[in-house]
Amino acid sequence: MTQYFDPAKYEGWVCADCGVPLEMGKVDISYLGNSFPVNLLKCPNCGLALIPEELALGKLAEVEKTLEDK
Amino acid sequence: MAEPIKETREKMVETSRMPASAHDFALRDMAFSNGEKFALTHTPPQTNSCSYVFFPGCQLSGSAPDYTEKAYDFLRETFNNDVGLMLRCCGAPADWAGRKDLFAESQAEFRAEHEKLGKPKVILTCSSCYQVFQRHYPDVEIISFWDVYDQHGQFPKREFAAPVAIHDPCSTRYESHIQDSIRSILTKMGGEIQELELSREKTECCSFGGAMWLANKPVAEKVVQRRINESPLDYVTYCAMCRNFFARRGKRTTHLFDYIFGATETDLALAPAVGFSQNHENRTRLKENLLKKLWSETMPESAAFESIRLILPDDVQKQVEDRLILVEDMQKVIEHADRTGKRMFNKSTQHYLAYFKPASVTYWVEYAPQADGSFLVHKAYSHRMEIGK
């Protein structure tokens, strides 16, 4: 998913609960019974993941629509 | 065409092939209206029975709570205080979404409340409510507010700088008695009417009907634009949603209530459309005001998230309206983040970023706590994809 957002733009974000910087890692996202492993920024400790605005409104919205129209 | 499309939609819902996103926002709006923040059934003040009940509908109540109150005052004066009040949604969003289950639930709730009042005649202002009652409650006697007003109203004389064009809401396209009353009221107040080419039974949809504006936004925008291009004259309508959709695109449009109850010194055709969050807030305030004023009662207690105070700069306000994100959605995100500690922080901007999924949609809010305890919202967005591990 990194081709749909620039991870450098999100440098500086830390997990407020664990106090550690977010790192790229695998996260499962799913919709209507379909699951995909994607690379996102997440907390290496608790797994809290960051979905960037441009990803949510761009590729994710597109995939949601495709799955709904299937 | 509407009926075969609706039947197809019902079949798609039954076979789990209807995408939830198409009507979700409208269905949640209906749930709000039928919840404790708005729903109310009451006999008239100081009495325990009534021959009539006023059912203003959720969209008028949310768009024009002051007119709704005045309309109820007018009805009580006209019918010697023999008019109760029922605030709730008529179930149109569920009907349009093909959600027979939710519509049946809404119908059962209405019937129970209506029975409690002694099955009074129902007075309706909203065209969508009128259509729903006519189709789904053949045993309930309904009356159009506009027919009542035409017979018993005061008709304040208003200044009309030019003729006006009437936009008839499509849901009452075959109700010529309502259309006649509207024209009669407007004429009695001094208005000169110029008919649109497509009016009465040939009128066009504003995109609210069938929730087109949610299910297919590009088509809906074309439909609204085509309708407002039909005449350069100011439009007068009698549906709060038609008024909001036209005003949102800059068309000078009034609701007939503007002439009946509105301030004379204001150009009401320029009033901005009421936003979605404000619409909810207005419904709640209407219930609160009426409970206090007429029955000396108070609202149920507020949920924890409602105490979260948000600051929305104009650009963010517009962004969240376009993205169908309500103040209550953002309040829930921040309340959840504060309570659980699950949020992200950016040292250089001092912003927090958090998400919460109250039902089917995940909402994200980037915000900064303020010294006075409020929260400045920098952006909000949403998605339906679920985040796993």
mmCIF file of N, CA and C in Angstrom, chain B residues 86-135:
data_model
loop_
_atom_site.group_PDB
_atom_site.id
_atom_site.type_symbol
_atom_site.label_atom_id
_atom_site.label_comp_id
_atom_site.label_asym_id
_atom_site.label_seq_id
_atom_site.Cartn_x
_atom_site.Cartn_y
_atom_site.Cartn_z
ATOM 1 N N MET B 86 -46.049 14.097 17.996
ATOM 2 C CA MET B 86 -45.214 12.915 17.831
ATOM 3 C C MET B 86 -43.976 13.301 17.027
ATOM 4 N N LEU B 87 -42.819 13.231 17.687
ATOM 5 C CA LEU B 87 -41.553 13.501 17.014
ATOM 6 C C LEU B 87 -40.880 12.163 16.753
ATOM 7 N N ARG B 88 -40.635 11.845 15.518
ATOM 8 C CA ARG B 88 -39.898 10.645 15.143
ATOM 9 C C ARG B 88 -39.795 10.592 13.613
ATOM 10 N N CYS B 89 -39.113 9.581 13.101
ATOM 11 C CA CYS B 89 -38.994 9.410 11.652
ATOM 12 C C CYS B 89 -40.140 8.516 11.183
ATOM 13 N N CYS B 90 -40.643 8.804 9.982
ATOM 14 C CA CYS B 90 -41.765 8.028 9.448
ATOM 15 C C CYS B 90 -41.328 6.663 8.926
ATOM 16 N N GLY B 91 -40.027 6.458 8.780
ATOM 17 C CA GLY B 91 -39.522 5.169 8.274
ATOM 18 C C GLY B 91 -39.142 5.191 6.805
ATOM 19 N N ALA B 92 -39.267 6.363 6.166
ATOM 20 C CA ALA B 92 -38.960 6.442 4.725
ATOM 21 C C ALA B 92 -37.559 5.913 4.377
ATOM 22 N N PRO B 93 -36.515 6.247 5.157
ATOM 23 C CA PRO B 93 -35.182 5.742 4.772
ATOM 24 C C PRO B 93 -35.130 4.212 4.697
ATOM 25 N N ALA B 94 -35.811 3.537 5.623
ATOM 26 C CA ALA B 94 -35.808 2.062 5.602
ATOM 27 C C ALA B 94 -36.597 1.552 4.406
ATOM 28 N N ASP B 95 -37.712 2.209 4.123
ATOM 29 C CA ASP B 95 -38.540 1.824 2.982
ATOM 30 C C ASP B 95 -37.744 1.981 1.685
ATOM 31 N N TRP B 96 -37.082 3.120 1.535
ATOM 32 C CA TRP B 96 -36.298 3.380 0.327
ATOM 33 C C TRP B 96 -35.102 2.434 0.198
ATOM 34 N N ALA B 97 -34.540 2.043 1.348
ATOM 35 C CA ALA B 97 -33.342 1.187 1.321
ATOM 36 C C ALA B 97 -33.702 -0.282 1.118
ATOM 37 N N GLY B 98 -34.992 -0.579 1.053
ATOM 38 C CA GLY B 98 -35.412 -1.972 0.903
ATOM 39 C C GLY B 98 -35.234 -2.768 2.181
ATOM 40 N N ARG B 99 -35.104 -2.060 3.303
ATOM 41 C CA ARG B 99 -34.903 -2.740 4.592
ATOM 42 C C ARG B 99 -36.259 -2.980 5.256
ATOM 43 N N LYS B 100 -36.905 -4.071 4.811
ATOM 44 C CA LYS B 100 -38.234 -4.387 5.346
ATOM 45 C C LYS B 100 -38.193 -4.605 6.857
ATOM 46 N N ASP B 101 -37.076 -5.185 7.336
ATOM 47 C CA ASP B 101 -36.949 -5.460 8.771
ATOM 48 C C ASP B 101 -36.981 -4.163 9.585
ATOM 49 N N LEU B 102 -36.190 -3.172 9.138
ATOM 50 C CA LEU B 102 -36.139 -1.905 9.879
ATOM 51 C C LEU B 102 -37.440 -1.124 9.730
ATOM 52 N N PHE B 103 -38.058 -1.240 8.554
ATOM 53 C CA PHE B 103 -39.323 -0.535 8.352
ATOM 54 C C PHE B 103 -40.412 -1.125 9.260
ATOM 55 N N ALA B 104 -40.427 -2.455 9.357
ATOM 56 C CA ALA B 104 -41.424 -3.119 10.214
ATOM 57 C C ALA B 104 -41.231 -2.713 11.678
ATOM 58 N N GLU B 105 -39.987 -2.597 12.070
ATOM 59 C CA GLU B 105 -39.669 -2.167 13.450
ATOM 60 C C GLU B 105 -40.200 -0.756 13.702
ATOM 61 N N SER B 106 -39.936 0.124 12.731
ATOM 62 C CA SER B 106 -40.364 1.514 12.853
ATOM 63 C C SER B 106 -41.898 1.600 12.869
ATOM 64 N N GLN B 107 -42.516 0.756 12.039
ATOM 65 C CA GLN B 107 -43.980 0.742 11.958
ATOM 66 C C GLN B 107 -44.596 0.277 13.286
ATOM 67 N N ALA B 108 -43.995 -0.760 13.867
ATOM 68 C CA ALA B 108 -44.508 -1.291 15.138
ATOM 69 C C ALA B 108 -44.400 -0.233 16.231
ATOM 70 N N GLU B 109 -43.276 0.492 16.241
ATOM 71 C CA GLU B 109 -43.089 1.553 17.247
ATOM 72 C C GLU B 109 -44.132 2.651 17.049
ATOM 73 N N PHE B 110 -44.341 3.069 15.783
ATOM 74 C CA PHE B 110 -45.327 4.127 15.526
ATOM 75 C C PHE B 110 -46.710 3.675 15.991
ATOM 76 N N ARG B 111 -47.079 2.437 15.615
ATOM 77 C CA ARG B 111 -48.427 1.951 15.950
ATOM 78 C C ARG B 111 -48.646 1.916 17.462
ATOM 79 N N ALA B 112 -47.619 1.490 18.191
ATOM 80 C CA ALA B 112 -47.751 1.425 19.654
ATOM 81 C C ALA B 112 -47.963 2.826 20.230
ATOM 82 N N GLU B 113 -47.202 3.790 19.732
ATOM 83 C CA GLU B 113 -47.312 5.169 20.232
ATOM 84 C C GLU B 113 -48.651 5.797 19.824
ATOM 85 N N HIS B 114 -49.054 5.525 18.598
ATOM 86 C CA HIS B 114 -50.305 6.078 18.069
ATOM 87 C C HIS B 114 -51.489 5.539 18.869
ATOM 88 N N GLU B 115 -51.396 4.261 19.203
ATOM 89 C CA GLU B 115 -52.464 3.628 19.990
ATOM 90 C C GLU B 115 -52.550 4.248 21.382
ATOM 91 N N LYS B 116 -51.382 4.525 21.965
ATOM 92 C CA LYS B 116 -51.342 5.135 23.307
ATOM 93 C C LYS B 116 -52.094 6.461 23.323
ATOM 94 N N LEU B 117 -52.028 7.176 22.192
ATOM 95 C CA LEU B 117 -52.705 8.480 22.113
ATOM 96 C C LEU B 117 -54.195 8.327 21.811
ATOM 97 N N GLY B 118 -54.638 7.109 21.527
ATOM 98 C CA GLY B 118 -56.041 6.890 21.194
ATOM 99 C C GLY B 118 -56.316 6.976 19.704
ATOM 100 N N LYS B 119 -55.305 6.671 18.899
ATOM 101 C CA LYS B 119 -55.410 6.666 17.434
ATOM 102 C C LYS B 119 -55.973 7.966 16.844
ATOM 103 N N PRO B 120 -55.348 9.097 17.175
ATOM 104 C CA PRO B 120 -55.824 10.376 16.608
ATOM 105 C C PRO B 120 -55.494 10.502 15.121
ATOM 106 N N LYS B 121 -56.121 11.471 14.455
ATOM 107 C CA LYS B 121 -55.802 11.796 13.057
ATOM 108 C C LYS B 121 -54.399 12.406 13.032
ATOM 109 N N VAL B 122 -53.621 12.047 12.021
ATOM 110 C CA VAL B 122 -52.223 12.493 11.977
ATOM 111 C C VAL B 122 -52.073 13.666 11.005
ATOM 112 N N ILE B 123 -51.541 14.783 11.512
ATOM 113 C CA ILE B 123 -51.336 15.975 10.663
ATOM 114 C C ILE B 123 -49.869 16.012 10.230
ATOM 115 N N LEU B 124 -49.666 16.021 8.904
ATOM 116 C CA LEU B 124 -48.310 15.908 8.338
ATOM 117 C C LEU B 124 -47.921 17.158 7.565
ATOM 118 N N THR B 125 -46.650 17.560 7.714
ATOM 119 C CA THR B 125 -46.144 18.673 6.895
ATOM 120 C C THR B 125 -45.265 18.144 5.766
ATOM 121 N N CYS B 126 -44.586 17.026 6.006
ATOM 122 C CA CYS B 126 -43.541 16.550 5.095
ATOM 123 C C CYS B 126 -44.137 15.641 4.011
ATOM 124 N N SER B 127 -43.718 15.876 2.768
ATOM 125 C CA SER B 127 -44.260 15.109 1.645
ATOM 126 C C SER B 127 -43.837 13.640 1.700
ATOM 127 N N SER B 128 -42.607 13.382 2.135
ATOM 128 C CA SER B 128 -42.151 11.984 2.234
ATOM 129 C C SER B 128 -42.958 11.244 3.289
ATOM 130 N N CYS B 129 -43.185 11.890 4.439
ATOM 131 C CA CYS B 129 -44.016 11.265 5.484
ATOM 132 C C CYS B 129 -45.408 10.975 4.909
ATOM 133 N N TYR B 130 -45.948 11.949 4.170
ATOM 134 C CA TYR B 130 -47.308 11.800 3.620
ATOM 135 C C TYR B 130 -47.380 10.556 2.740
ATOM 136 N N GLN B 131 -46.365 10.379 1.910
ATOM 137 C CA GLN B 131 -46.331 9.223 1.010
ATOM 138 C C GLN B 131 -46.236 7.913 1.799
ATOM 139 N N VAL B 132 -45.390 7.912 2.825
ATOM 140 C CA VAL B 132 -45.221 6.704 3.644
ATOM 141 C C VAL B 132 -46.532 6.353 4.349
ATOM 142 N N PHE B 133 -47.185 7.365 4.926
ATOM 143 C CA PHE B 133 -48.440 7.087 5.643
ATOM 144 C C PHE B 133 -49.518 6.598 4.678
ATOM 145 N N GLN B 134 -49.566 7.226 3.531
ATOM 146 C CA GLN B 134 -50.593 6.848 2.565
ATOM 147 C C GLN B 134 -50.422 5.395 2.093
ATOM 148 N N ARG B 135 -49.175 4.995 1.888
ATOM 149 C CA ARG B 135 -48.920 3.649 1.376
ATOM 150 C C ARG B 135 -48.952 2.571 2.445
#
